[in-house]
Amino acid sequence: MEKEYTPQIIGFLCTWCSYTGADLAGVSRLQIPPSIRVIRLMCSGRIDPLFVTKAFISGSDGVMMMGCHPGDCHYQKGNYYTRRRYKTINSVFESLHLDTERIFLSWVSASEGVKYAHVTKEFSDKITGLGPNPVKKEIFL
Amino acid sequence: MSDVLKIKKPVEEGITEFLKFLLEKNKVKGIFTLRKAGKTDSFSYSLITDVEEIKNAAPLTPIMPANAGQLLSSFTLEDAIKEPIAVVIRPCELRAFVELTKRTQANMENIYLISSTCAGVFPLKSAQNGKFSQLLPKYWEAAKKSEVLASLRPTCTACEHFVPALADITISVVGNKNLTEECSLHLNTSKGEELAQGAPGNKTTEKLNDKELAQLKELRLKEREKLFASVNDKNLGLAGLVKTFAPCLSCHGCRQVCPICFCTLCDFDSKTHEDTASHYQSELNQKGGARVPSGTIFFHTGRMIHMAVSCVNCGMCSDVCPADIPVATLFSMVGESLQKLFDYLPGRDLEEPAPSETFIENEFAGLGE
């Protein structure tokens, strides 16, 4: 039997909201897709757009950026910058005709374990539908 | 309407005479402008303080050996210049200078900005075959008639921001029918008027030639469409980009000449992106091959994400590219959509913060919910 395709998704999570939310999802024994690899950061504002680009170009099937809801940032305004960065990455990828669907932004607060489980499942399913990232096949990047 | 100083001489001679007047009357200590250097067709930006040296100044020569915004930043980075100088630069260079000042990489104090309605510049390569002076009559003819010369830098043929926004003095070049008879200096600010006080020539009041400028803008916008159409699905998308950047040497020359790329240590030169043997080994294991040097697409997309929003379309990057990659066209294209997204125009206003340094609380509502 052929092995079922499980995507590899990198998630950049801020420690105060999204990571705690993910933790809550775990403690609540909610189902979280095994495709997510979490990288914990102090703030979503730490997500250098290069992290996302590098993850994408190095062959991860999807990249998630997660932080506190706008207005709830532990450092007051980090996630506002994240939002602009996400839009920037999105716009550049769009102009270059790269796959924007593989980059994803979501706000998950510390109490939203259910939301975390839900959005990760949805994103993971979407990526499974899209199939492996074509950069995996490009040798001479 | 603004005050205009008219000097009864061809535009290049006229402006040179004006610069000479500034130095002689001690209005400024130095002039920063293009200067003939050594052999024919060789020009470089220089800071001239000696009146004698003015005869070598070539202020409106259609060539850009480096983006002057970047050069001005290099000597005003630490501190403002102590004594007043006048600089003669092109609109895109001025915009780059403004962008750098915003980012505290340059200082505008004590600098008088003289710019022109710009008819574009020739690629650097055209000044290397000894035939540069033959191009000039055609250039001035096209400038007079507000036409687009095909032999200009590609980004120049497609540039719509050729009227300087923040200049103290604007030299009327584009669509100026009297180009060969007189030199019109539009004094936009009180600083400009102060500079022109007592200068030789007649003073009148006049508007910039809006009609001719609009005509050129229309032509340029058409060229812009054509230029953007030249990068299509064949050079975009993942497979297309691999082809587009295939000849890239990773010399990073495009970054070196870019006025907006000012970081002392670029992230792409840092240890973070140094590829080790194990990296290539894992590439080999996973894909069965790897490009050396690696990461060209990553470098270019990364640079676009970092600074394309402030791209002033000067075209230096394409001009220095030894592999003839249309870097500037890609940057213009990416930059245009980013600037639209954030409603931003680089160099338009000194007070307007760069999009990456600011935010609006309730923008992009609903995103990520």
Tab-separated table of N, CA and C in Angstrom, chain B residues 115-253:
chain	number	residue	atom	x	y	z
B	115	SER	N	17.289	69.793	-9.045
B	115	SER	CA	16.962	68.630	-9.852
B	115	SER	C	16.331	69.092	-11.162
B	116	SER	N	15.984	68.165	-11.999
B	116	SER	CA	15.425	68.555	-13.300
B	116	SER	C	14.248	67.655	-13.646
B	117	THR	N	13.397	68.116	-14.557
B	117	THR	CA	12.418	67.191	-15.118
B	117	THR	C	13.229	66.285	-16.024
B	118	CYS	N	13.199	65.001	-15.743
B	118	CYS	CA	14.248	64.111	-16.240
B	118	CYS	C	13.828	63.397	-17.512
B	119	ALA	N	14.698	63.466	-18.509
B	119	ALA	CA	14.425	62.782	-19.770
B	119	ALA	C	15.072	61.402	-19.798
B	120	GLY	N	15.623	60.978	-18.667
B	120	GLY	CA	16.210	59.637	-18.595
B	120	GLY	C	17.712	59.637	-18.780
B	121	VAL	N	18.308	58.476	-18.581
B	121	VAL	CA	19.756	58.341	-18.783
B	121	VAL	C	20.019	57.128	-19.675
B	122	PHE	N	21.218	57.098	-20.236
B	122	PHE	CA	21.610	55.959	-21.058
B	122	PHE	C	22.221	54.879	-20.179
B	123	PRO	N	22.164	53.628	-20.627
B	123	PRO	CA	22.835	52.582	-19.856
B	123	PRO	C	24.337	52.862	-19.778
B	124	LEU	N	24.963	52.398	-18.717
B	124	LEU	CA	26.392	52.661	-18.531
B	124	LEU	C	27.222	52.115	-19.692
B	125	LYS	N	26.747	51.010	-20.246
B	125	LYS	CA	27.515	50.380	-21.330
B	125	LYS	C	27.664	51.308	-22.539
B	126	SER	N	26.671	52.197	-22.744
B	126	SER	CA	26.733	53.045	-23.934
B	126	SER	C	27.828	54.102	-23.826
B	127	ALA	N	28.395	54.256	-22.636
B	127	ALA	CA	29.484	55.227	-22.483
B	127	ALA	C	30.843	54.536	-22.525
B	128	GLN	N	30.844	53.290	-22.983
B	128	GLN	CA	32.116	52.555	-22.964
B	128	GLN	C	32.691	52.295	-24.346
B	129	ASN	N	31.919	52.676	-25.382
B	129	ASN	CA	32.430	52.374	-26.722
B	129	ASN	C	32.954	53.615	-27.447
B	130	GLY	N	33.094	54.712	-26.713
B	130	GLY	CA	33.642	55.919	-27.327
B	130	GLY	C	32.666	56.669	-28.205
B	131	LYS	N	31.411	56.189	-28.252
B	131	LYS	CA	30.446	56.849	-29.134
B	131	LYS	C	29.362	57.575	-28.349
B	132	PHE	N	29.640	57.829	-27.101
B	132	PHE	CA	28.608	58.405	-26.236
B	132	PHE	C	28.157	59.782	-26.720
B	133	SER	N	29.148	60.610	-27.133
B	133	SER	CA	28.799	61.982	-27.529
B	133	SER	C	27.893	62.001	-28.764
B	134	GLN	N	27.951	60.921	-29.558
B	134	GLN	CA	27.068	60.868	-30.733
B	134	GLN	C	25.601	60.682	-30.338
B	135	LEU	N	25.383	60.163	-29.149
B	135	LEU	CA	24.005	59.916	-28.711
B	135	LEU	C	23.322	61.205	-28.250
B	136	LEU	N	24.156	62.183	-27.854
B	136	LEU	CA	23.598	63.340	-27.168
B	136	LEU	C	22.656	64.218	-27.991
B	137	PRO	N	22.996	64.557	-29.270
B	137	PRO	CA	22.062	65.414	-30.023
B	137	PRO	C	20.658	64.826	-30.080
B	138	LYS	N	20.588	63.509	-30.318
B	138	LYS	CA	19.296	62.830	-30.383
B	138	LYS	C	18.579	62.928	-29.044
B	139	TYR	N	19.356	62.787	-27.980
B	139	TYR	CA	18.787	62.820	-26.634
B	139	TYR	C	18.107	64.158	-26.364
B	140	TRP	N	18.818	65.232	-26.691
B	140	TRP	CA	18.256	66.561	-26.407
B	140	TRP	C	17.065	66.859	-27.309
B	141	GLU	N	17.129	66.337	-28.514
B	141	GLU	CA	16.021	66.513	-29.442
B	141	GLU	C	14.764	65.825	-28.877
B	142	ALA	N	14.958	64.594	-28.384
B	142	ALA	CA	13.831	63.837	-27.819
B	142	ALA	C	13.294	64.514	-26.563
B	143	ALA	N	14.212	65.062	-25.767
B	143	ALA	CA	13.800	65.749	-24.538
B	143	ALA	C	12.932	66.952	-24.871
B	144	LYS	N	13.340	67.677	-25.895
B	144	LYS	CA	12.605	68.857	-26.338
B	144	LYS	C	11.181	68.500	-26.734
B	145	LYS	N	11.070	67.394	-27.461
B	145	LYS	CA	9.762	67.012	-28.006
B	145	LYS	C	8.983	66.117	-27.048
B	146	SER	N	9.450	65.907	-25.839
B	146	SER	CA	8.847	64.964	-24.878
B	146	SER	C	8.626	63.594	-25.508
B	147	GLU	N	9.659	63.058	-26.096
B	147	GLU	CA	9.549	61.719	-26.663
B	147	GLU	C	10.352	60.738	-25.823
B	148	VAL	N	10.089	59.452	-26.040
B	148	VAL	CA	10.834	58.430	-25.316
B	148	VAL	C	11.853	57.811	-26.263
B	149	LEU	N	13.125	57.898	-25.876
B	149	LEU	CA	14.177	57.278	-26.680
B	149	LEU	C	14.279	55.805	-26.300
B	150	ALA	N	14.299	54.942	-27.300
B	150	ALA	CA	14.337	53.504	-27.001
B	150	ALA	C	15.684	53.067	-26.443
B	151	SER	N	16.745	53.873	-26.727
B	151	SER	CA	18.073	53.441	-26.293
B	151	SER	C	18.372	53.808	-24.836
B	152	LEU	N	17.408	54.418	-24.140
B	152	LEU	CA	17.633	54.755	-22.726
B	152	LEU	C	17.621	53.500	-21.872
B	153	ARG	N	17.965	53.680	-20.610
B	153	ARG	CA	17.794	52.586	-19.662
B	153	ARG	C	16.343	52.123	-19.706
B	154	PRO	N	16.093	50.810	-19.713
B	154	PRO	CA	14.698	50.355	-19.780
B	154	PRO	C	13.804	50.971	-18.695
B	155	THR	N	14.329	51.081	-17.480
B	155	THR	CA	13.491	51.652	-16.426
B	155	THR	C	13.214	53.138	-16.680
B	156	CYS	N	14.148	53.819	-17.357
B	156	CYS	CA	13.926	55.232	-17.659
B	156	CYS	C	12.814	55.406	-18.684
B	157	THR	N	12.779	54.513	-19.678
B	157	THR	CA	11.733	54.632	-20.685
B	157	THR	C	10.361	54.418	-20.053
B	158	ALA	N	10.341	53.728	-18.910
B	158	ALA	CA	9.062	53.393	-18.284
B	158	ALA	C	8.842	54.144	-16.977
B	159	CYS	N	9.557	55.263	-16.795
B	159	CYS	CA	9.471	55.978	-15.512
B	159	CYS	C	8.406	57.067	-15.570
B	160	GLU	N	7.512	57.058	-14.612
B	160	GLU	CA	6.450	58.079	-14.619
B	160	GLU	C	6.703	59.178	-13.580
B	161	HIS	N	7.734	59.016	-12.768
B	161	HIS	CA	7.987	60.021	-11.725
B	161	HIS	C	9.213	60.852	-12.076
B	162	PHE	N	9.139	61.537	-13.203
B	162	PHE	CA	10.310	62.276	-13.675
B	162	PHE	C	10.266	63.750	-13.306
B	163	VAL	N	9.234	64.158	-12.546
B	163	VAL	CA	9.195	65.531	-12.043
B	163	VAL	C	9.596	65.479	-10.568
B	164	PRO	N	10.688	66.157	-10.201
B	164	PRO	CA	11.159	66.051	-8.818
B	164	PRO	C	10.138	66.629	-7.834
B	165	ALA	N	9.976	65.949	-6.716
B	165	ALA	CA	8.947	66.371	-5.765
B	165	ALA	C	9.459	67.401	-4.757
B	166	LEU	N	10.652	67.199	-4.255
B	166	LEU	CA	11.077	68.041	-3.132
B	166	LEU	C	12.272	68.941	-3.457
B	167	ALA	N	12.515	69.165	-4.746
B	167	ALA	CA	13.701	69.949	-5.116
B	167	ALA	C	13.499	71.429	-4.794
B	168	ASP	N	14.588	72.092	-4.407
B	168	ASP	CA	14.535	73.540	-4.178
B	168	ASP	C	14.478	74.264	-5.517
B	169	ILE	N	15.252	73.724	-6.471
B	169	ILE	CA	15.258	74.317	-7.815
B	169	ILE	C	15.027	73.195	-8.826
B	170	THR	N	14.082	73.414	-9.745
B	170	THR	CA	13.852	72.423	-10.798
B	170	THR	C	14.268	73.009	-12.132
B	171	ILE	N	15.142	72.294	-12.832
B	171	ILE	CA	15.542	72.730	-14.164
B	171	ILE	C	14.536	72.144	-15.149
B	172	SER	N	13.975	73.006	-15.983
B	172	SER	CA	12.982	72.517	-16.944
B	172	SER	C	13.692	71.922	-18.152
B	173	VAL	N	13.559	70.627	-18.342
B	173	VAL	CA	14.209	69.953	-19.467
B	173	VAL	C	13.169	69.320	-20.391
B	174	VAL	N	12.330	68.462	-19.823
B	174	VAL	CA	11.367	67.719	-20.639
B	174	VAL	C	10.379	68.671	-21.310
B	175	GLY	N	10.249	68.544	-22.606
B	175	GLY	CA	9.262	69.320	-23.356
B	175	GLY	C	9.538	70.812	-23.394
B	176	ASN	N	10.748	71.207	-23.027
B	176	ASN	CA	11.094	72.627	-23.057
B	176	ASN	C	11.621	72.993	-24.449
B	177	LYS	N	10.806	73.732	-25.208
B	177	LYS	CA	11.161	73.991	-26.615
B	177	LYS	C	12.372	74.904	-26.733
B	178	ASN	N	12.620	75.701	-25.700
B	178	ASN	CA	13.732	76.646	-25.769
B	178	ASN	C	15.010	76.108	-25.137
B	179	LEU	N	15.093	74.794	-25.078
B	179	LEU	CA	16.211	74.139	-24.401
B	179	LEU	C	17.570	74.634	-24.881
B	180	THR	N	17.680	74.857	-26.181
B	180	THR	CA	18.979	75.224	-26.741
B	180	THR	C	19.247	76.721	-26.672
B	181	GLU	N	18.209	77.496	-26.265
B	181	GLU	CA	18.426	78.937	-26.179
B	181	GLU	C	18.535	79.438	-24.743
B	182	GLU	N	17.697	78.860	-23.888
B	182	GLU	CA	17.749	79.370	-22.515
B	182	GLU	C	17.568	78.249	-21.491
B	183	CYS	N	18.027	78.571	-20.297
B	183	CYS	CA	17.965	77.604	-19.214
B	183	CYS	C	16.987	78.131	-18.165
B	184	SER	N	15.874	77.405	-17.942
B	184	SER	CA	14.866	77.871	-16.983
B	184	SER	C	15.013	77.139	-15.660
B	185	LEU	N	15.241	77.917	-14.612
B	185	LEU	CA	15.355	77.331	-13.279
B	185	LEU	C	14.117	77.719	-12.470
B	186	HIS	N	13.298	76.767	-12.128
B	186	HIS	CA	12.105	77.034	-11.335
B	186	HIS	C	12.469	77.008	-9.852
B	187	LEU	N	12.220	78.126	-9.193
B	187	LEU	CA	12.602	78.228	-7.780
B	187	LEU	C	11.400	77.827	-6.935
B	188	ASN	N	11.423	76.604	-6.442
B	188	ASN	CA	10.231	76.058	-5.782
B	188	ASN	C	10.096	76.463	-4.323
B	189	THR	N	11.215	76.647	-3.646
B	189	THR	CA	11.150	76.913	-2.210
B	189	THR	C	11.874	78.213	-1.883
B	190	SER	N	11.717	78.646	-0.650
B	190	SER	CA	12.409	79.871	-0.238
B	190	SER	C	13.920	79.649	-0.264
B	191	LYS	N	14.317	78.394	-0.002
B	191	LYS	CA	15.743	78.072	-0.076
B	191	LYS	C	16.268	78.290	-1.491
B	192	GLY	N	15.457	77.858	-2.445
B	192	GLY	CA	15.829	78.004	-3.848
B	192	GLY	C	15.929	79.465	-4.247
B	193	GLU	N	14.975	80.262	-3.761
B	193	GLU	CA	14.973	81.685	-4.109
B	193	GLU	C	16.172	82.402	-3.514
B	194	GLU	N	16.468	82.007	-2.309
B	194	GLU	CA	17.618	82.589	-1.618
B	194	GLU	C	18.898	82.310	-2.401
B	195	LEU	N	18.967	81.101	-2.932
B	195	LEU	CA	20.138	80.691	-3.694
B	195	LEU	C	20.283	81.503	-4.978
B	196	ALA	N	19.125	81.785	-5.614
B	196	ALA	CA	19.161	82.429	-6.932
B	196	ALA	C	19.224	83.947	-6.844
B	197	GLN	N	19.198	84.473	-5.626
B	197	GLN	CA	19.212	85.924	-5.480
B	197	GLN	C	20.507	86.509	-6.040
B	198	GLY	N	20.336	87.466	-6.945
B	198	GLY	CA	21.515	88.115	-7.516
B	198	GLY	C	22.165	87.333	-8.634
B	199	ALA	N	21.554	86.234	-9.029
B	199	ALA	CA	22.148	85.426	-10.094
B	199	ALA	C	21.935	86.097	-11.434
B	200	PRO	N	22.850	85.873	-12.377
B	200	PRO	CA	22.671	86.455	-13.708
B	200	PRO	C	21.445	85.859	-14.389
B	201	GLY	N	20.746	86.682	-15.179
B	201	GLY	CA	19.553	86.185	-15.869
B	201	GLY	C	18.321	86.968	-15.482
B	202	ASN	N	17.201	86.684	-16.154
B	202	ASN	CA	15.952	87.399	-15.879
B	202	ASN	C	15.063	86.571	-14.987
B	203	LYS	N	14.317	87.286	-14.147
B	203	LYS	CA	13.367	86.580	-13.287
B	203	LYS	C	11.954	86.815	-13.799
B	204	THR	N	11.189	85.753	-13.933
B	204	THR	CA	9.778	85.872	-14.287
B	204	THR	C	8.982	84.916	-13.402
B	205	THR	N	7.689	84.864	-13.640
B	205	THR	CA	6.869	83.874	-12.946
B	205	THR	C	6.238	82.986	-14.007
B	206	GLU	N	6.281	81.711	-13.781
B	206	GLU	CA	5.837	80.788	-14.810
B	206	GLU	C	5.494	79.451	-14.176
B	207	LYS	N	4.667	78.698	-14.887
B	207	LYS	CA	4.375	77.343	-14.409
B	207	LYS	C	5.232	76.357	-15.174
B	208	LEU	N	5.457	75.185	-14.590
B	208	LEU	CA	6.134	74.130	-15.342
B	208	LEU	C	5.229	73.739	-16.507
B	209	ASN	N	5.826	73.298	-17.590
B	209	ASN	CA	5.037	72.975	-18.783
B	209	ASN	C	4.230	71.686	-18.604
B	210	ASP	N	3.079	71.832	-17.948
B	210	ASP	CA	2.261	70.676	-17.594
B	210	ASP	C	1.852	69.828	-18.793
B	211	LYS	N	1.530	70.506	-19.887
B	211	LYS	CA	1.000	69.783	-21.035
B	211	LYS	C	2.037	68.791	-21.577
B	212	GLU	N	3.244	69.279	-21.761
B	212	GLU	CA	4.301	68.430	-22.302
B	212	GLU	C	4.650	67.305	-21.324
B	213	LEU	N	4.632	67.652	-20.032
B	213	LEU	CA	4.956	66.653	-19.024
B	213	LEU	C	3.911	65.535	-19.032
B	214	ALA	N	2.633	65.938	-19.154
B	214	ALA	CA	1.564	64.944	-19.188
B	214	ALA	C	1.701	64.059	-20.423
B	215	GLN	N	2.140	64.687	-21.513
B	215	GLN	CA	2.309	63.924	-22.751
B	215	GLN	C	3.379	62.849	-22.588
B	216	LEU	N	4.494	63.246	-21.966
B	216	LEU	CA	5.568	62.275	-21.762
B	216	LEU	C	5.118	61.176	-20.806
B	217	LYS	N	4.374	61.576	-19.785
B	217	LYS	CA	3.918	60.597	-18.799
B	217	LYS	C	3.070	59.520	-19.484
B	218	GLU	N	2.224	59.962	-20.386
B	218	GLU	CA	1.367	59.018	-21.095
B	218	GLU	C	2.208	58.029	-21.904
B	219	LEU	N	3.206	58.584	-22.618
B	219	LEU	CA	4.084	57.726	-23.418
B	219	LEU	C	4.832	56.730	-22.539
B	220	ARG	N	5.311	57.263	-21.426
B	220	ARG	CA	6.097	56.405	-20.535
B	220	ARG	C	5.241	55.299	-19.939
B	221	LEU	N	3.980	55.639	-19.610
B	221	LEU	CA	3.096	54.623	-19.038
B	221	LEU	C	2.852	53.499	-20.035
B	222	LYS	N	2.764	53.880	-21.310
B	222	LYS	CA	2.599	52.852	-22.349
B	222	LYS	C	3.839	51.951	-22.388
B	223	GLU	N	5.013	52.601	-22.313
B	223	GLU	CA	6.262	51.850	-22.315
B	223	GLU	C	6.327	50.920	-21.104
B	224	ARG	N	5.789	51.420	-20.004
B	224	ARG	CA	5.797	50.650	-18.768
B	224	ARG	C	4.999	49.359	-18.934
B	225	GLU	N	3.849	49.513	-19.556
B	225	GLU	CA	3.028	48.330	-19.820
B	225	GLU	C	3.799	47.324	-20.666
B	226	LYS	N	4.462	47.856	-21.691
B	226	LYS	CA	5.233	46.983	-22.587
B	226	LYS	C	6.349	46.282	-21.816
B	227	LEU	N	7.019	47.067	-20.979
B	227	LEU	CA	8.147	46.526	-20.221
B	227	LEU	C	7.674	45.419	-19.281
B	228	PHE	N	6.548	45.677	-18.606
B	228	PHE	CA	6.030	44.668	-17.677
B	228	PHE	C	5.546	43.433	-18.425
B	229	ALA	N	5.058	43.657	-19.645
B	229	ALA	CA	4.594	42.505	-20.426
B	229	ALA	C	5.772	41.625	-20.849
B	230	SER	N	6.990	42.231	-20.844
B	230	SER	CA	8.150	41.432	-21.251
B	230	SER	C	8.540	40.403	-20.189
B	231	VAL	N	8.126	40.636	-18.944
B	231	VAL	CA	8.282	39.565	-17.943
B	231	VAL	C	6.902	38.940	-17.748
B	232	ASN	N	6.728	37.785	-18.282
B	232	ASN	CA	5.418	37.144	-18.220
B	232	ASN	C	5.565	35.762	-17.598
B	233	ASP	N	4.618	34.914	-17.875
B	233	ASP	CA	4.644	33.582	-17.281
B	233	ASP	C	5.917	32.799	-17.584
B	234	LYS	N	6.563	33.182	-18.708
B	234	LYS	CA	7.788	32.452	-19.055
B	234	LYS	C	8.899	32.712	-18.060
B	235	ASN	N	8.951	33.948	-17.533
B	235	ASN	CA	10.022	34.232	-16.565
B	235	ASN	C	9.519	34.298	-15.139
B	236	LEU	N	8.232	34.108	-14.935
B	236	LEU	CA	7.710	34.148	-13.565
B	236	LEU	C	7.216	32.763	-13.147
B	237	GLY	N	6.693	32.698	-11.934
B	237	GLY	CA	6.315	31.390	-11.413
B	237	GLY	C	7.594	30.672	-11.038
B	238	LEU	N	7.493	29.573	-10.341
B	238	LEU	CA	8.705	28.916	-9.854
B	238	LEU	C	9.636	28.502	-10.995
B	239	ALA	N	9.089	27.785	-11.973
B	239	ALA	CA	9.929	27.301	-13.081
B	239	ALA	C	10.508	28.484	-13.858
B	240	GLY	N	9.698	29.524	-14.047
B	240	GLY	CA	10.145	30.698	-14.778
B	240	GLY	C	11.261	31.421	-14.053
B	241	LEU	N	11.115	31.565	-12.736
B	241	LEU	CA	12.136	32.269	-11.954
B	241	LEU	C	13.456	31.506	-11.974
B	242	VAL	N	13.358	30.185	-11.951
B	242	VAL	CA	14.587	29.387	-12.020
B	242	VAL	C	15.337	29.717	-13.307
B	243	LYS	N	14.571	29.876	-14.411
B	243	LYS	CA	15.201	30.234	-15.684
B	243	LYS	C	15.723	31.671	-15.644
B	244	THR	N	14.883	32.593	-15.125
B	244	THR	CA	15.268	34.005	-15.096
B	244	THR	C	16.579	34.203	-14.341
B	245	PHE	N	16.684	33.562	-13.196
B	245	PHE	CA	17.858	33.785	-12.352
B	245	PHE	C	18.956	32.744	-12.579
B	246	ALA	N	18.767	31.892	-13.576
B	246	ALA	CA	19.781	30.869	-13.844
B	246	ALA	C	21.170	31.462	-14.078
B	247	PRO	N	21.289	32.579	-14.840
B	247	PRO	CA	22.649	33.097	-15.065
B	247	PRO	C	23.217	33.908	-13.901
B	248	CYS	N	22.465	34.072	-12.816
B	248	CYS	CA	22.936	34.908	-11.694
B	248	CYS	C	24.238	34.363	-11.111
B	249	LEU	N	25.225	35.258	-10.966
B	249	LEU	CA	26.535	34.844	-10.450
B	249	LEU	C	26.605	34.938	-8.940
B	250	SER	N	25.538	35.465	-8.331
B	250	SER	CA	25.581	35.791	-6.900
B	250	SER	C	26.674	36.794	-6.591
B	251	CYS	N	26.919	37.718	-7.501
B	251	CYS	CA	27.941	38.741	-7.230
B	251	CYS	C	27.374	39.794	-6.283
B	252	HIS	N	26.036	39.826	-6.176
B	252	HIS	CA	25.332	40.782	-5.323
B	252	HIS	C	25.617	42.233	-5.722
B	253	GLY	N	25.973	42.420	-6.975
B	253	GLY	CA	26.215	43.775	-7.480
B	253	GLY	C	24.952	44.619	-7.445
